[in-house]
């Protein structure tokens, strides 16, 4: 699930940034396709991780969603599925109809995607301070992990706000 949020989702969002993307020289259509493929990888990794965690808890007869990390995780997974539907609707304009313009739909999708990304990073941060993680990882490494999450958050928030608030 860390791979889903910290790598695939991050690069899928940064796909449209001229400074940060691996595909900065490609056309907007190619970036949109890459964004969709990376978000599909995000969903596959996230759902696979969720399934593995669910299965492991069932095997050990442990309760589900008893921590803040678990609760935020299920909220984030649900939100990922909803956001993917929004992205599909954006790609297939006929699903939205004429109620909102393409520019409005892109703004809503980007804003909702940023909120989703921050939910994912919040879930990662809560996982850094879970009992399981703190028992296995020394404090300096925990701080390094948290610092990485903060850097990702600032990078993506900066890119999205520059891309959409500048066009206001």
PDB file of C-alpha atoms in Angstrom:
ATOM      1  CA  UNK A   1       0.000   0.000   0.000  1.00  0.00           C
ATOM      2  CA  UNK A   2       2.990   2.271   0.579  1.00  0.00           C
ATOM      3  CA  UNK A   3       4.073   1.557  -2.992  1.00  0.00           C
ATOM      4  CA  UNK A   4       0.581   2.537  -4.185  1.00  0.00           C
ATOM      5  CA  UNK A   5       0.530   5.951  -2.493  1.00  0.00           C
ATOM      6  CA  UNK A   6       4.189   6.948  -2.197  1.00  0.00           C
ATOM      7  CA  UNK A   7       5.225   5.900  -5.700  1.00  0.00           C
ATOM      8  CA  UNK A   8       2.405   5.220  -8.165  1.00  0.00           C
ATOM      9  CA  UNK A   9      -0.050   7.871  -6.969  1.00  0.00           C
ATOM     10  CA  UNK A  10       2.701  10.457  -6.517  1.00  0.00           C
ATOM     11  CA  UNK A  11       4.052  10.027 -10.025  1.00  0.00           C
ATOM     12  CA  UNK A  12       0.533   9.857 -11.489  1.00  0.00           C
ATOM     13  CA  UNK A  13      -0.185  13.293 -10.028  1.00  0.00           C
ATOM     14  CA  UNK A  14       3.208  14.729 -10.943  1.00  0.00           C
ATOM     15  CA  UNK A  15       2.751  13.411 -14.487  1.00  0.00           C
ATOM     16  CA  UNK A  16       1.410  16.836 -15.464  1.00  0.00           C
ATOM     17  CA  UNK A  17       4.184  18.863 -13.818  1.00  0.00           C
ATOM     18  CA  UNK A  18       6.799  20.213 -16.228  1.00  0.00           C
ATOM     19  CA  UNK A  19       9.428  20.173 -13.446  1.00  0.00           C
ATOM     20  CA  UNK A  20       8.783  16.815 -11.799  1.00  0.00           C
ATOM     21  CA  UNK A  21       7.437  14.339 -14.301  1.00  0.00           C
ATOM     22  CA  UNK A  22       9.280  11.426 -15.853  1.00  0.00           C
ATOM     23  CA  UNK A  23       7.289  12.222 -19.005  1.00  0.00           C
ATOM     24  CA  UNK A  24       7.581  16.022 -19.085  1.00  0.00           C
ATOM     25  CA  UNK A  25       8.319  16.149 -22.829  1.00  0.00           C
ATOM     26  CA  UNK A  26       5.328  14.044 -23.895  1.00  0.00           C
ATOM     27  CA  UNK A  27       1.970  15.321 -25.164  1.00  0.00           C
ATOM     28  CA  UNK A  28      -0.952  16.001 -22.818  1.00  0.00           C
ATOM     29  CA  UNK A  29      -2.767  12.962 -24.257  1.00  0.00           C
ATOM     30  CA  UNK A  30       0.226  10.717 -23.484  1.00  0.00           C
ATOM     31  CA  UNK A  31       0.437  12.147 -19.969  1.00  0.00           C
ATOM     32  CA  UNK A  32      -3.287  11.523 -19.460  1.00  0.00           C
ATOM     33  CA  UNK A  33      -2.843   7.906 -20.545  1.00  0.00           C
ATOM     34  CA  UNK A  34       0.183   7.541 -18.263  1.00  0.00           C
ATOM     35  CA  UNK A  35      -1.784   9.106 -15.404  1.00  0.00           C
ATOM     36  CA  UNK A  36      -4.580   6.585 -15.901  1.00  0.00           C
ATOM     37  CA  UNK A  37      -2.182   3.634 -16.062  1.00  0.00           C
ATOM     38  CA  UNK A  38      -0.330   4.715 -12.936  1.00  0.00           C
ATOM     39  CA  UNK A  39      -3.613   5.245 -11.093  1.00  0.00           C
ATOM     40  CA  UNK A  40      -4.705   1.760 -12.188  1.00  0.00           C
ATOM     41  CA  UNK A  41      -1.448   0.459 -10.678  1.00  0.00           C
ATOM     42  CA  UNK A  42      -2.278   2.469  -7.544  1.00  0.00           C
ATOM     43  CA  UNK A  43      -5.678   0.802  -7.268  1.00  0.00           C
ATOM     44  CA  UNK A  44      -4.259  -2.687  -7.887  1.00  0.00           C
ATOM     45  CA  UNK A  45      -1.523  -2.252  -5.269  1.00  0.00           C
ATOM     46  CA  UNK A  46      -3.860  -0.654  -2.737  1.00  0.00           C
ATOM     47  CA  UNK A  47      -6.570  -3.300  -3.125  1.00  0.00           C
ATOM     48  CA  UNK A  48      -3.990  -6.099  -3.044  1.00  0.00           C
ATOM     49  CA  UNK A  49      -2.497  -4.683   0.148  1.00  0.00           C
ATOM     50  CA  UNK A  50      -5.932  -4.211   1.656  1.00  0.00           C
ATOM     51  CA  UNK A  51      -6.846  -7.798   0.781  1.00  0.00           C
ATOM     52  CA  UNK A  52      -3.619  -9.141   2.296  1.00  0.00           C
ATOM     53  CA  UNK A  53      -4.168  -7.190   5.507  1.00  0.00           C
ATOM     54  CA  UNK A  54      -7.794  -8.325   5.705  1.00  0.00           C
ATOM     55  CA  UNK A  55      -6.813 -11.966   5.122  1.00  0.00           C
ATOM     56  CA  UNK A  56      -4.015 -11.816   7.710  1.00  0.00           C
ATOM     57  CA  UNK A  57      -6.344 -10.349  10.336  1.00  0.00           C
ATOM     58  CA  UNK A  58      -8.914 -13.043   9.591  1.00  0.00           C
ATOM     59  CA  UNK A  59      -6.274 -15.786   9.971  1.00  0.00           C
ATOM     60  CA  UNK A  60      -5.235 -14.400  13.342  1.00  0.00           C
ATOM     61  CA  UNK A  61      -8.825 -13.677  14.447  1.00  0.00           C
ATOM     62  CA  UNK A  62      -8.021 -10.020  15.045  1.00  0.00           C
ATOM     63  CA  UNK A  63     -10.447  -7.118  14.843  1.00  0.00           C
ATOM     64  CA  UNK A  64     -10.413  -4.851  11.807  1.00  0.00           C
ATOM     65  CA  UNK A  65     -10.093  -1.048  11.793  1.00  0.00           C
ATOM     66  CA  UNK A  66      -9.269  -0.673  15.486  1.00  0.00           C
ATOM     67  CA  UNK A  67      -6.571   1.978  15.018  1.00  0.00           C
ATOM     68  CA  UNK A  68      -6.527   5.411  13.431  1.00  0.00           C
ATOM     69  CA  UNK A  69      -4.255   3.965  10.746  1.00  0.00           C
ATOM     70  CA  UNK A  70      -6.774   1.217   9.934  1.00  0.00           C
ATOM     71  CA  UNK A  71      -9.739   3.577   9.954  1.00  0.00           C
ATOM     72  CA  UNK A  72      -7.995   6.120   7.700  1.00  0.00           C
ATOM     73  CA  UNK A  73      -6.856   3.235   5.495  1.00  0.00           C
ATOM     74  CA  UNK A  74     -10.383   2.026   4.789  1.00  0.00           C
ATOM     75  CA  UNK A  75     -11.542   5.616   4.186  1.00  0.00           C
ATOM     76  CA  UNK A  76      -8.649   6.137   1.765  1.00  0.00           C
ATOM     77  CA  UNK A  77      -9.303   2.859  -0.100  1.00  0.00           C
ATOM     78  CA  UNK A  78     -12.974   3.774  -0.495  1.00  0.00           C
ATOM     79  CA  UNK A  79     -12.039   7.267  -1.650  1.00  0.00           C
ATOM     80  CA  UNK A  80      -9.570   5.835  -4.197  1.00  0.00           C
ATOM     81  CA  UNK A  81     -12.376   3.816  -5.782  1.00  0.00           C
ATOM     82  CA  UNK A  82     -14.668   6.878  -5.927  1.00  0.00           C
ATOM     83  CA  UNK A  83     -11.898   9.073  -7.382  1.00  0.00           C
ATOM     84  CA  UNK A  84     -11.142   6.510 -10.092  1.00  0.00           C
ATOM     85  CA  UNK A  85     -14.792   6.683 -11.145  1.00  0.00           C
ATOM     86  CA  UNK A  86     -14.452  10.474 -11.334  1.00  0.00           C
ATOM     87  CA  UNK A  87     -11.377  10.124 -13.514  1.00  0.00           C
ATOM     88  CA  UNK A  88     -13.195   7.751 -15.849  1.00  0.00           C
ATOM     89  CA  UNK A  89     -16.087  10.219 -16.065  1.00  0.00           C
ATOM     90  CA  UNK A  90     -13.608  12.970 -16.934  1.00  0.00           C
ATOM     91  CA  UNK A  91     -12.097  10.846 -19.691  1.00  0.00           C
ATOM     92  CA  UNK A  92     -15.509   9.855 -21.067  1.00  0.00           C
ATOM     93  CA  UNK A  93     -17.090  13.294 -21.307  1.00  0.00           C
ATOM     94  CA  UNK A  94     -20.492  11.930 -22.320  1.00  0.00           C
ATOM     95  CA  UNK A  95     -20.887  10.448 -18.800  1.00  0.00           C
ATOM     96  CA  UNK A  96     -20.906  13.942 -17.301  1.00  0.00           C
ATOM     97  CA  UNK A  97     -23.120  15.560 -19.904  1.00  0.00           C
ATOM     98  CA  UNK A  98     -23.458  19.317 -20.224  1.00  0.00           C
ATOM     99  CA  UNK A  99     -24.074  20.069 -16.534  1.00  0.00           C
ATOM    100  CA  UNK A 100     -20.487  21.156 -15.889  1.00  0.00           C
ATOM    101  CA  UNK A 101     -17.743  22.285 -18.233  1.00  0.00           C
ATOM    102  CA  UNK A 102     -14.617  20.266 -18.931  1.00  0.00           C
ATOM    103  CA  UNK A 103     -12.533  22.901 -17.102  1.00  0.00           C
ATOM    104  CA  UNK A 104     -14.778  22.639 -14.016  1.00  0.00           C
ATOM    105  CA  UNK A 105     -14.620  18.852 -14.116  1.00  0.00           C
ATOM    106  CA  UNK A 106     -10.805  18.932 -14.326  1.00  0.00           C
ATOM    107  CA  UNK A 107     -10.668  21.349 -11.385  1.00  0.00           C
ATOM    108  CA  UNK A 108     -12.993  19.148  -9.292  1.00  0.00           C
ATOM    109  CA  UNK A 109     -11.013  16.019 -10.195  1.00  0.00           C
ATOM    110  CA  UNK A 110      -7.677  17.682  -9.341  1.00  0.00           C
ATOM    111  CA  UNK A 111      -8.976  19.131  -6.060  1.00  0.00           C
ATOM    112  CA  UNK A 112     -10.565  15.838  -5.036  1.00  0.00           C
ATOM    113  CA  UNK A 113      -7.425  13.973  -6.106  1.00  0.00           C
ATOM    114  CA  UNK A 114      -5.273  16.249  -3.957  1.00  0.00           C
ATOM    115  CA  UNK A 115      -7.538  15.634  -0.963  1.00  0.00           C
ATOM    116  CA  UNK A 116      -7.316  11.890  -1.646  1.00  0.00           C
ATOM    117  CA  UNK A 117      -3.534  12.083  -1.878  1.00  0.00           C
ATOM    118  CA  UNK A 118      -3.365  13.884   1.466  1.00  0.00           C
ATOM    119  CA  UNK A 119      -5.632  11.188   2.962  1.00  0.00           C
ATOM    120  CA  UNK A 120      -3.197   8.574   1.651  1.00  0.00           C
ATOM    121  CA  UNK A 121      -0.214  10.404   3.140  1.00  0.00           C
ATOM    122  CA  UNK A 122      -2.064  10.810   6.441  1.00  0.00           C
ATOM    123  CA  UNK A 123      -2.674   7.060   6.467  1.00  0.00           C
ATOM    124  CA  UNK A 124       1.028   6.455   5.772  1.00  0.00           C
ATOM    125  CA  UNK A 125       1.981   8.824   8.593  1.00  0.00           C
ATOM    126  CA  UNK A 126      -0.334   7.063  11.021  1.00  0.00           C
ATOM    127  CA  UNK A 127       1.226   3.759   9.956  1.00  0.00           C
ATOM    128  CA  UNK A 128       4.676   5.089  10.854  1.00  0.00           C
ATOM    129  CA  UNK A 129       3.470   5.470  14.428  1.00  0.00           C
ATOM    130  CA  UNK A 130       1.542   2.190  14.605  1.00  0.00           C
ATOM    131  CA  UNK A 131       2.546  -0.354  17.222  1.00  0.00           C
ATOM    132  CA  UNK A 132       3.768  -2.780  14.567  1.00  0.00           C
ATOM    133  CA  UNK A 133       6.075  -0.228  12.900  1.00  0.00           C
ATOM    134  CA  UNK A 134       7.453   1.336  16.096  1.00  0.00           C
ATOM    135  CA  UNK A 135       8.380  -2.105  17.468  1.00  0.00           C
ATOM    136  CA  UNK A 136      10.417  -2.934  14.371  1.00  0.00           C
ATOM    137  CA  UNK A 137      11.940   0.383  13.294  1.00  0.00           C
ATOM    138  CA  UNK A 138      14.244   2.689  15.252  1.00  0.00           C
ATOM    139  CA  UNK A 139      13.178   6.265  16.000  1.00  0.00           C
ATOM    140  CA  UNK A 140      15.591   7.996  13.566  1.00  0.00           C
ATOM    141  CA  UNK A 141      14.215   5.883  10.712  1.00  0.00           C
ATOM    142  CA  UNK A 142      10.661   6.753  11.797  1.00  0.00           C
ATOM    143  CA  UNK A 143      11.557  10.449  11.560  1.00  0.00           C
ATOM    144  CA  UNK A 144      13.145   9.911   8.150  1.00  0.00           C
ATOM    145  CA  UNK A 145       9.979   8.164   6.946  1.00  0.00           C
ATOM    146  CA  UNK A 146       7.811  10.982   8.274  1.00  0.00           C
ATOM    147  CA  UNK A 147      10.111  13.541   6.666  1.00  0.00           C
ATOM    148  CA  UNK A 148       9.718  11.746   3.331  1.00  0.00           C
ATOM    149  CA  UNK A 149       5.946  11.921   3.648  1.00  0.00           C
ATOM    150  CA  UNK A 150       6.110  15.666   4.392  1.00  0.00           C
ATOM    151  CA  UNK A 151       8.360  16.268   1.356  1.00  0.00           C
ATOM    152  CA  UNK A 152       5.941  14.327  -0.872  1.00  0.00           C
ATOM    153  CA  UNK A 153       3.015  16.340   0.486  1.00  0.00           C
ATOM    154  CA  UNK A 154       4.671  19.704  -0.146  1.00  0.00           C
ATOM    155  CA  UNK A 155       5.828  18.679  -3.621  1.00  0.00           C
ATOM    156  CA  UNK A 156       2.401  17.526  -4.786  1.00  0.00           C
ATOM    157  CA  UNK A 157       0.435  20.330  -3.116  1.00  0.00           C
ATOM    158  CA  UNK A 158       2.771  22.860  -4.750  1.00  0.00           C
ATOM    159  CA  UNK A 159       2.376  21.277  -8.188  1.00  0.00           C
ATOM    160  CA  UNK A 160      -1.416  21.027  -8.044  1.00  0.00           C
ATOM    161  CA  UNK A 161      -1.955  24.512  -6.645  1.00  0.00           C
ATOM    162  CA  UNK A 162       0.414  26.046  -9.219  1.00  0.00           C
ATOM    163  CA  UNK A 163      -1.388  24.233 -12.018  1.00  0.00           C
ATOM    164  CA  UNK A 164      -4.933  25.118 -10.961  1.00  0.00           C
ATOM    165  CA  UNK A 165      -4.823  28.288  -8.867  1.00  0.00           C
ATOM    166  CA  UNK A 166      -2.656  30.069 -11.427  1.00  0.00           C
ATOM    167  CA  UNK A 167      -5.427  29.605 -14.028  1.00  0.00           C
ATOM    168  CA  UNK A 168      -8.042  31.240 -11.810  1.00  0.00           C
TER     169      UNK A 168
END
